[in-house]
PDB file of C-alpha atoms in Angstrom:
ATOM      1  CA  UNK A   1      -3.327  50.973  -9.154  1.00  0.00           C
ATOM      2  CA  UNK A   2      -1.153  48.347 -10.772  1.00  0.00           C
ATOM      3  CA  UNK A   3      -2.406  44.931  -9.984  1.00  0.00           C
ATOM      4  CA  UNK A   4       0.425  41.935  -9.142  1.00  0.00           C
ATOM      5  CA  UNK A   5       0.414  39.233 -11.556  1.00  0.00           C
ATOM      6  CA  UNK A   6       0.667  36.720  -8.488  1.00  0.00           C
ATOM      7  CA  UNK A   7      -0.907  34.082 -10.626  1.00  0.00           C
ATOM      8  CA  UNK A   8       2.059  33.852 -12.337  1.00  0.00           C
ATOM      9  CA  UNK A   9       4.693  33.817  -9.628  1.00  0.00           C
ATOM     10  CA  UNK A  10       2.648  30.871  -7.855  1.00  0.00           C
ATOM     11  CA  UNK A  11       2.976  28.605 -11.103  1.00  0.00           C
ATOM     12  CA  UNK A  12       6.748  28.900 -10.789  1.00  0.00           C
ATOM     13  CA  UNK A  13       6.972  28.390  -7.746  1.00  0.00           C
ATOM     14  CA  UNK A  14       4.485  24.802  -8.516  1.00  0.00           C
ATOM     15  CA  UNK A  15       6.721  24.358 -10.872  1.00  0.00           C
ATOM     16  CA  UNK A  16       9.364  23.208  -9.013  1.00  0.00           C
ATOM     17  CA  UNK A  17       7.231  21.538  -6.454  1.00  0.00           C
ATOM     18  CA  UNK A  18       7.755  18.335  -4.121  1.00  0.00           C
ATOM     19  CA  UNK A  19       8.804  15.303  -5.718  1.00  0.00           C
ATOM     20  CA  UNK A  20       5.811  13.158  -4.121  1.00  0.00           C
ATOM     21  CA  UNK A  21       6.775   9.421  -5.629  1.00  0.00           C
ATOM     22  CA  UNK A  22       7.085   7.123  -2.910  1.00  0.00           C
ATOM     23  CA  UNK A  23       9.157   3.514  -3.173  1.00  0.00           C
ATOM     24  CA  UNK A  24       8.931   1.656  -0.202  1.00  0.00           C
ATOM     25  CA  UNK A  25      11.694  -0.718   1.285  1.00  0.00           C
ATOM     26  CA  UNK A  26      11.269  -4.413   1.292  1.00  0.00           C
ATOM     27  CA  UNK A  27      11.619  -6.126   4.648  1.00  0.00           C
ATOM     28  CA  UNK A  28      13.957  -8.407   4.518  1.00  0.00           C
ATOM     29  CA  UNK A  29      12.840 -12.321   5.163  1.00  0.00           C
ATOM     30  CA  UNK A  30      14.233 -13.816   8.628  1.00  0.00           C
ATOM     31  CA  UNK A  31      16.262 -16.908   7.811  1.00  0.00           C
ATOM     32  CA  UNK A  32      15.380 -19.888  10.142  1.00  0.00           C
ATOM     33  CA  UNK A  33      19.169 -20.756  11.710  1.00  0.00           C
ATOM     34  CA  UNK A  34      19.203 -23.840   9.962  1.00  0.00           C
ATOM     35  CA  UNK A  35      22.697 -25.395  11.963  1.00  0.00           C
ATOM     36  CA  UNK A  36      24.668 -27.473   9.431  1.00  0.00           C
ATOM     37  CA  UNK A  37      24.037 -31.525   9.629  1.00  0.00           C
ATOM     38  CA  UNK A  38      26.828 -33.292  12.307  1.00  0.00           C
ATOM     39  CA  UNK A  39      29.390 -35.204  10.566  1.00  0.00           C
ATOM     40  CA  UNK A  40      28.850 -38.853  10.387  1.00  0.00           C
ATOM     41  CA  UNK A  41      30.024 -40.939  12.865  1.00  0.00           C
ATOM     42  CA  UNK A  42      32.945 -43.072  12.208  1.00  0.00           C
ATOM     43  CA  UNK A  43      32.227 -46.734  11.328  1.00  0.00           C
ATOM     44  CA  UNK A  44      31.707 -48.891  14.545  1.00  0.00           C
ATOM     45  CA  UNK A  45      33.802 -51.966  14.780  1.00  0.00           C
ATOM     46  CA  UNK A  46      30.745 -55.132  15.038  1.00  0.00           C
ATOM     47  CA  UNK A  47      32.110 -58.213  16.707  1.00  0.00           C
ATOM     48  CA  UNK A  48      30.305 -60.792  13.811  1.00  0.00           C
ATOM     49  CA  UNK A  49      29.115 -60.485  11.043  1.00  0.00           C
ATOM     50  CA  UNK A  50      30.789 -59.894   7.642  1.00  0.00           C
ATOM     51  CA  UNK A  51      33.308 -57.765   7.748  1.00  0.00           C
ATOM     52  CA  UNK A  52      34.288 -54.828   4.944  1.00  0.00           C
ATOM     53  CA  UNK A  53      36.986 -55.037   2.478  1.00  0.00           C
ATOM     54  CA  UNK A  54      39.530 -52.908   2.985  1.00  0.00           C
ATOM     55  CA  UNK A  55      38.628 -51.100  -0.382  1.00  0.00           C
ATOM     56  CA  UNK A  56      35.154 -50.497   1.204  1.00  0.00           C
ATOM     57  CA  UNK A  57      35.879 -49.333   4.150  1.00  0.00           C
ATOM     58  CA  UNK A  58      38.831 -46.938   2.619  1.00  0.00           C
ATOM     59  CA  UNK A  59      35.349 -45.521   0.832  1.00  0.00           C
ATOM     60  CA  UNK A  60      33.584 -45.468   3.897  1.00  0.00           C
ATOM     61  CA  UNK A  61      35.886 -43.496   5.261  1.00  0.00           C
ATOM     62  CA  UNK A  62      36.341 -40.756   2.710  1.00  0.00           C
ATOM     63  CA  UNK A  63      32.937 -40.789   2.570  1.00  0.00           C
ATOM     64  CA  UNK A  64      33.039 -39.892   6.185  1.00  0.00           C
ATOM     65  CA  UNK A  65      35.893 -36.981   5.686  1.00  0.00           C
ATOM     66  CA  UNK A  66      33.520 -35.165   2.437  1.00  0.00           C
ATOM     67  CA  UNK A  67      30.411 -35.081   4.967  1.00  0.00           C
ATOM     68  CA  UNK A  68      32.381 -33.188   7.621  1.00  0.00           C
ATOM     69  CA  UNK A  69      34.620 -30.917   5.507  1.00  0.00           C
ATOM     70  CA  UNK A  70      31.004 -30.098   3.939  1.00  0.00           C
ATOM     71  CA  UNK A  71      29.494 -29.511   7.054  1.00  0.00           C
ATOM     72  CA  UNK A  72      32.183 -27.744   8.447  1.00  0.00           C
ATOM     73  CA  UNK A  73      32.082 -25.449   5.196  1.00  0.00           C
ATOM     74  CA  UNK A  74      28.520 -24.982   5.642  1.00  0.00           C
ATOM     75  CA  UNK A  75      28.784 -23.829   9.466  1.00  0.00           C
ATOM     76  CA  UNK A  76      30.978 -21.049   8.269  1.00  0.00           C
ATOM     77  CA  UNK A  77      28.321 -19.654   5.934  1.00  0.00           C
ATOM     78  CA  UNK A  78      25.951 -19.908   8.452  1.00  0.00           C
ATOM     79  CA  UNK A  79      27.763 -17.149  10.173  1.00  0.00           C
ATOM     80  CA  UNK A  80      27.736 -14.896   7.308  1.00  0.00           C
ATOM     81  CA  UNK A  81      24.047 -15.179   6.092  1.00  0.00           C
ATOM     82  CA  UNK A  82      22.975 -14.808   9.519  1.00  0.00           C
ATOM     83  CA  UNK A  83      24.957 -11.451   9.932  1.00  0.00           C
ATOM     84  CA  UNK A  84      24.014 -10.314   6.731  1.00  0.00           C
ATOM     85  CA  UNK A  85      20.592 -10.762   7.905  1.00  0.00           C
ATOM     86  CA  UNK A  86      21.108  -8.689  11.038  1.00  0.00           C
ATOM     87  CA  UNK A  87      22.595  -6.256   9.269  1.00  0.00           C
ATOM     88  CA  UNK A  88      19.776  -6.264   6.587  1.00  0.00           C
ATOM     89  CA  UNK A  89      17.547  -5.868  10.018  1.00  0.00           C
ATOM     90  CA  UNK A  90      19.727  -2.595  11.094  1.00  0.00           C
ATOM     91  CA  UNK A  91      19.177  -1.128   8.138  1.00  0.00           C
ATOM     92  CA  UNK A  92      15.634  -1.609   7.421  1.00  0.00           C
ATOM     93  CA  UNK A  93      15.155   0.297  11.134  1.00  0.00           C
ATOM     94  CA  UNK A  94      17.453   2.938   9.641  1.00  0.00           C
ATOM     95  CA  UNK A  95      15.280   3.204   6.262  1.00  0.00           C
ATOM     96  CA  UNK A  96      11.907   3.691   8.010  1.00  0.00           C
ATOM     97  CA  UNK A  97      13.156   6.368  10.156  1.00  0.00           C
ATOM     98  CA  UNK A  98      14.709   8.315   7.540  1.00  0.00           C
ATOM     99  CA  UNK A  99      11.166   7.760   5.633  1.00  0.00           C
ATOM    100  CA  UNK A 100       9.518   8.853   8.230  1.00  0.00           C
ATOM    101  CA  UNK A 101      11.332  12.050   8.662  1.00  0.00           C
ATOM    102  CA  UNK A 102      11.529  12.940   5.044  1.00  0.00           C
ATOM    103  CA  UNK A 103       7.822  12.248   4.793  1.00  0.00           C
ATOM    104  CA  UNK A 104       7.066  14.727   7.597  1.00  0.00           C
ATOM    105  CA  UNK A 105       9.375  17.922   5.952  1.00  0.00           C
ATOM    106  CA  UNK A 106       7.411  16.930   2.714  1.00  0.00           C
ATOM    107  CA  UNK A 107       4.232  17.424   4.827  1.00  0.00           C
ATOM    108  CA  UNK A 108       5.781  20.736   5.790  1.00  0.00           C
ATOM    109  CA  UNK A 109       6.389  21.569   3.012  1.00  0.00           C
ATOM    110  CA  UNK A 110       3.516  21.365   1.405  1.00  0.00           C
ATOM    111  CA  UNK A 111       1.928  23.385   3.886  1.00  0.00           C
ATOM    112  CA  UNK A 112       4.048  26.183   3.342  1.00  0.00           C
ATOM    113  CA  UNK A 113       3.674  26.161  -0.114  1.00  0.00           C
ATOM    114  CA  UNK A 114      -0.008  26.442   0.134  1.00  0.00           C
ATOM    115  CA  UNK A 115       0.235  29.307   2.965  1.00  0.00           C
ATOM    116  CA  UNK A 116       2.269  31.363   0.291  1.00  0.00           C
ATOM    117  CA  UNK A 117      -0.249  30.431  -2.609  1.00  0.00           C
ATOM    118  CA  UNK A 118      -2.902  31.529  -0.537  1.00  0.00           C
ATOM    119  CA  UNK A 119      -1.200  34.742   0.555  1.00  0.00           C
ATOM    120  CA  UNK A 120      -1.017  35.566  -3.523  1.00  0.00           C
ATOM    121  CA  UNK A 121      -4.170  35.308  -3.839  1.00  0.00           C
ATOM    122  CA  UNK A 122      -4.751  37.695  -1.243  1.00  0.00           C
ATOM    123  CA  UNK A 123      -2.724  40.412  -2.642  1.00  0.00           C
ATOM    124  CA  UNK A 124      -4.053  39.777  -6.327  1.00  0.00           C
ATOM    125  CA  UNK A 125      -7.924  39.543  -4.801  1.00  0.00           C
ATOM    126  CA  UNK A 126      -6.920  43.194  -2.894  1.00  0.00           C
ATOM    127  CA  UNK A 127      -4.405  44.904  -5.163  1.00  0.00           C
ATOM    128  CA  UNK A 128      -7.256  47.339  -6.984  1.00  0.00           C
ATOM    129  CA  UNK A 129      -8.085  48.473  -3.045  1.00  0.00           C
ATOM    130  CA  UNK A 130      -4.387  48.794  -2.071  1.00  0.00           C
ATOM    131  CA  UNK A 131      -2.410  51.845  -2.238  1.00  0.00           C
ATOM    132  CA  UNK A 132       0.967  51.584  -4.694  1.00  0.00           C
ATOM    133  CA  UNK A 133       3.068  51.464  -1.829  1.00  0.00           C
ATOM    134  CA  UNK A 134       1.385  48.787   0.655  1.00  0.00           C
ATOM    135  CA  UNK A 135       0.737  46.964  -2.608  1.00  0.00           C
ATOM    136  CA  UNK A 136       4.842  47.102  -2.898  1.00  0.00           C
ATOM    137  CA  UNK A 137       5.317  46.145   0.062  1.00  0.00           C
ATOM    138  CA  UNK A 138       3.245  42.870  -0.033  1.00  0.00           C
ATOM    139  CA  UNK A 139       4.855  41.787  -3.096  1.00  0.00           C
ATOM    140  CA  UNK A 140       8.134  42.216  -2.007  1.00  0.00           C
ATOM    141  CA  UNK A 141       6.689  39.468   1.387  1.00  0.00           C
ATOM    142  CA  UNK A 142       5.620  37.466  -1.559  1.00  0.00           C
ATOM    143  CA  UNK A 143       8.394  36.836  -3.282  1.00  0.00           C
ATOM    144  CA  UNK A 144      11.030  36.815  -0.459  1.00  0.00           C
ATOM    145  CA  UNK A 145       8.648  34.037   1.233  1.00  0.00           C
ATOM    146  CA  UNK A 146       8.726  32.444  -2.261  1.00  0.00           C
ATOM    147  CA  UNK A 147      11.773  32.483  -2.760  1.00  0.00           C
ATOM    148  CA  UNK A 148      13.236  31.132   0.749  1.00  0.00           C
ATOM    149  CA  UNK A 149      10.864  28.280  -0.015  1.00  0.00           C
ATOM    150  CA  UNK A 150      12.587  27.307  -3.252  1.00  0.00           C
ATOM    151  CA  UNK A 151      16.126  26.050  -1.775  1.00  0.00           C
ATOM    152  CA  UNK A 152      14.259  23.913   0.387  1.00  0.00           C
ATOM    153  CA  UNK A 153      12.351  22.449  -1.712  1.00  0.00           C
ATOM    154  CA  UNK A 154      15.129  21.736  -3.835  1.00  0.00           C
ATOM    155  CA  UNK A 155      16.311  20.193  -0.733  1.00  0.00           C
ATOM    156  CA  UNK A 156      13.944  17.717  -0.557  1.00  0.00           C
ATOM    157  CA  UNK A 157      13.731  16.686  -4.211  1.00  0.00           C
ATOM    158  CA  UNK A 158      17.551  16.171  -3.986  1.00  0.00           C
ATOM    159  CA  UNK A 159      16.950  14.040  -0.415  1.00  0.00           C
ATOM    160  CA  UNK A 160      13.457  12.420  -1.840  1.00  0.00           C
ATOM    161  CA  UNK A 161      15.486  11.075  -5.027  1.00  0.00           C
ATOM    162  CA  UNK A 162      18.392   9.956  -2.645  1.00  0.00           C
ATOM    163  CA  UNK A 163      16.560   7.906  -0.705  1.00  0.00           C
ATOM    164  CA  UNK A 164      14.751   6.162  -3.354  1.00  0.00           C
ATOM    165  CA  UNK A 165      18.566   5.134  -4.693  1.00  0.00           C
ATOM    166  CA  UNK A 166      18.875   3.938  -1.322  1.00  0.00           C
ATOM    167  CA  UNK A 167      15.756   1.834  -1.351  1.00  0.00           C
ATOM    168  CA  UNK A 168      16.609   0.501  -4.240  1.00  0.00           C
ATOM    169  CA  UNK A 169      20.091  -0.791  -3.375  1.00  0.00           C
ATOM    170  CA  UNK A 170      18.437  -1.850  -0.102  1.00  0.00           C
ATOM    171  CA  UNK A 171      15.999  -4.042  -1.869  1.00  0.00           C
ATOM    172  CA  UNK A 172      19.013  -5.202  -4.192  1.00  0.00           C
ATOM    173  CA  UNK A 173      20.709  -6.635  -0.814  1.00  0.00           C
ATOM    174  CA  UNK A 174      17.548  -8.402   0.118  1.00  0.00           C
ATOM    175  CA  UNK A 175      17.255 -10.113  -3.564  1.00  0.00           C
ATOM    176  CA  UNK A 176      20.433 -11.366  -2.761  1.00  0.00           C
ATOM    177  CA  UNK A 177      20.025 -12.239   0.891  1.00  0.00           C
ATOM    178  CA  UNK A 178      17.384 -14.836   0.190  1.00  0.00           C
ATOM    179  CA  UNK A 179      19.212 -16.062  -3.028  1.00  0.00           C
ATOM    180  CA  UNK A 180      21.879 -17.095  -0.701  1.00  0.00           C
ATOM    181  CA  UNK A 181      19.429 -18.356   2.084  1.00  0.00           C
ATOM    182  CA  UNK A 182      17.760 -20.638  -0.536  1.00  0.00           C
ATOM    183  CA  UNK A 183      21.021 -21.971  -1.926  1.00  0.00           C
ATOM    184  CA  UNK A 184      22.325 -22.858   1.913  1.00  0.00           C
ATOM    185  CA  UNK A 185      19.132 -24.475   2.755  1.00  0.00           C
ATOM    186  CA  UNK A 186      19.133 -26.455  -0.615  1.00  0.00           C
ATOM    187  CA  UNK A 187      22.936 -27.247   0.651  1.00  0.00           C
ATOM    188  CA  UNK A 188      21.531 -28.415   4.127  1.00  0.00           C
ATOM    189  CA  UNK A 189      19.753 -30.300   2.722  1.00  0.00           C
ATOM    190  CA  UNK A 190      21.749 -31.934   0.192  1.00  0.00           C
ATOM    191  CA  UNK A 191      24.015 -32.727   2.876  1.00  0.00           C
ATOM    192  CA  UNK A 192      21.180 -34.197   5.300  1.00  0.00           C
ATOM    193  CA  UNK A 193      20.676 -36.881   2.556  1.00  0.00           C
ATOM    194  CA  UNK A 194      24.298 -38.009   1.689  1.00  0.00           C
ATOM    195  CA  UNK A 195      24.633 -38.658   6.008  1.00  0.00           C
ATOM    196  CA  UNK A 196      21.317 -41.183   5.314  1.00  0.00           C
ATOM    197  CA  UNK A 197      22.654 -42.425   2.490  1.00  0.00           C
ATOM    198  CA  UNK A 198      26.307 -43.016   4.399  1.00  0.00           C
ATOM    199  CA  UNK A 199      24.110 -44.280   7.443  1.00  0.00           C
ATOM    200  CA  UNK A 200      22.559 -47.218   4.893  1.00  0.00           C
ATOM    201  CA  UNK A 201      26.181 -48.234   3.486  1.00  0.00           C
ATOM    202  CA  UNK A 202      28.615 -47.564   6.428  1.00  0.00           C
ATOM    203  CA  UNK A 203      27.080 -47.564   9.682  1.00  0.00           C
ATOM    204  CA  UNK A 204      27.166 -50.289  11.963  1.00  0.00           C
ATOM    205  CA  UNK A 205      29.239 -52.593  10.041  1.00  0.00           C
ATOM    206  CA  UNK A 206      32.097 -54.364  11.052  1.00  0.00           C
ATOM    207  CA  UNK A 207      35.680 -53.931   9.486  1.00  0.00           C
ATOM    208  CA  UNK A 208      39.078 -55.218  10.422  1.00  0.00           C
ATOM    209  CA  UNK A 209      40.298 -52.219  12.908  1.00  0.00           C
ATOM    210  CA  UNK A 210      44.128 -53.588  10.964  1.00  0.00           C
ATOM    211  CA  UNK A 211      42.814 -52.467   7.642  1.00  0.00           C
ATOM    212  CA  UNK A 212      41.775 -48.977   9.533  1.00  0.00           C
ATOM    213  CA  UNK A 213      45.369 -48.159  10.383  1.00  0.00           C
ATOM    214  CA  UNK A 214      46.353 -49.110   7.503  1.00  0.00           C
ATOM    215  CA  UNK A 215      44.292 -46.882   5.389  1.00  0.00           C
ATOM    216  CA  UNK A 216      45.156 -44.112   7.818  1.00  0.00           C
ATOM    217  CA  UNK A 217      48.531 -44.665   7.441  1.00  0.00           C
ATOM    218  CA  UNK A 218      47.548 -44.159   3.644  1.00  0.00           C
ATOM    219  CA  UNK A 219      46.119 -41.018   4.447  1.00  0.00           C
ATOM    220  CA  UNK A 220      48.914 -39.319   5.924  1.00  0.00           C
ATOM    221  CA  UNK A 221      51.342 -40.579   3.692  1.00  0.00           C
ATOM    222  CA  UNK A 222      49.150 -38.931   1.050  1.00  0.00           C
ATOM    223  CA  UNK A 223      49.444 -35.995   3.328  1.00  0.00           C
ATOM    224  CA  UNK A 224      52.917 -34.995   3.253  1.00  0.00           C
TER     225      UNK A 224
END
């Protein structure tokens, strides 16, 4: 009787076995809505007291104008790192599922892969008992069962090494995500101050409402 060499034919077959190395997603940080600082308050007119230059309270003003342009600025990109979070959050939900899932054919996998080493080491343990043609025919249910099993394992290299690309540009997003979140907080907070520090020069001090229009009238002039 001629005996298989299954020994062999299972060492291919490990040969080209499940890619098993895992990288993991990072979840990406919640940003606190931090709303933008209001704009300061235009100077209120005092009844006594000293009143500002015109020169001061043109700079007063302008003052005024930079803290709600900046403000205004910084609403907007409030929107965006917020949906860039939520869609950080979407995908995240996406990436664990499609972990999951590739983690359970890998499980599969592996299962069958042992079922058909195990079955070659039946045949090789029987072949000297086996008659030439039952001995035949289990080879040939070796190798076609080894042999289905090689495109899908291929399969699942191809879709393991995907989604670790896919991970990686994930956690790329996220690197950038709370870059952005730290520089807009740092901005918040930047902008927090200079309303204090207008509050301690400008607010609640008197100035000639005349010199107002004036400088107003400045301002559009400047304008057209």
């Amino acid at each position: 009787m001629n005996t298989i060499r299954t020994t062999l034919a299972v060492a291919a077959l490990l040969a080209c076995g499940l890619a098993t190395a895992q990288t993991t997603t990072t979840k990406p940080a919640a940003p606190a809505k931090t709303a933008a600082p209001a704009a300061a308050a235009a100077p209120a007119a005092k009844p006594k007291g000293k009143l500002m230059t015109r020169d001061e309270l043109r700079a007063c003003m302008a003052s005024n104008q930079e803290i709600e342009d900046q403000s205004a600025a910084l609403k907007k990109r409030e929107s965006g790192v917020l949906a860039e979070r939520d869609s950080l959050k979407a995908a995240k939900v996406e990436s664990d599922k499609a972990e999951a899932d590739l983690q359970a054919t890998g499980t599969a996998l592996k299962a069958e892969i042992e079922a058909v080493k195990a079955f070659g080491a039946e045949i090789e343990a029987g072949a000297s008992k086996m008659e030439k043609d039952a001995l035949k025919a289990k080879q040939d249910e070796y190798s076609a069962r080894a042999n289905a099993l090689q495109p899908r394992i291929d399969a699942f290299n191809k879709a393991r090494a995907d989604r670790v690309e896919k991970n990686k540009a994930f956690n790329d997003r996220v690197d950038v995500q709370l870059k952005s979140l730290d520089e807009f907080n740092d901005n918040v907070e930047e902008l927090a101050d200079k309303r204090n520090e207008w509050k301690l020069k400008c607010g609640n001090k008197a100035y000639d409402e005349a010199d107002e229009i004036a400088i107003k009238k400045e301002l559009a002039a400047g304008k057209k």
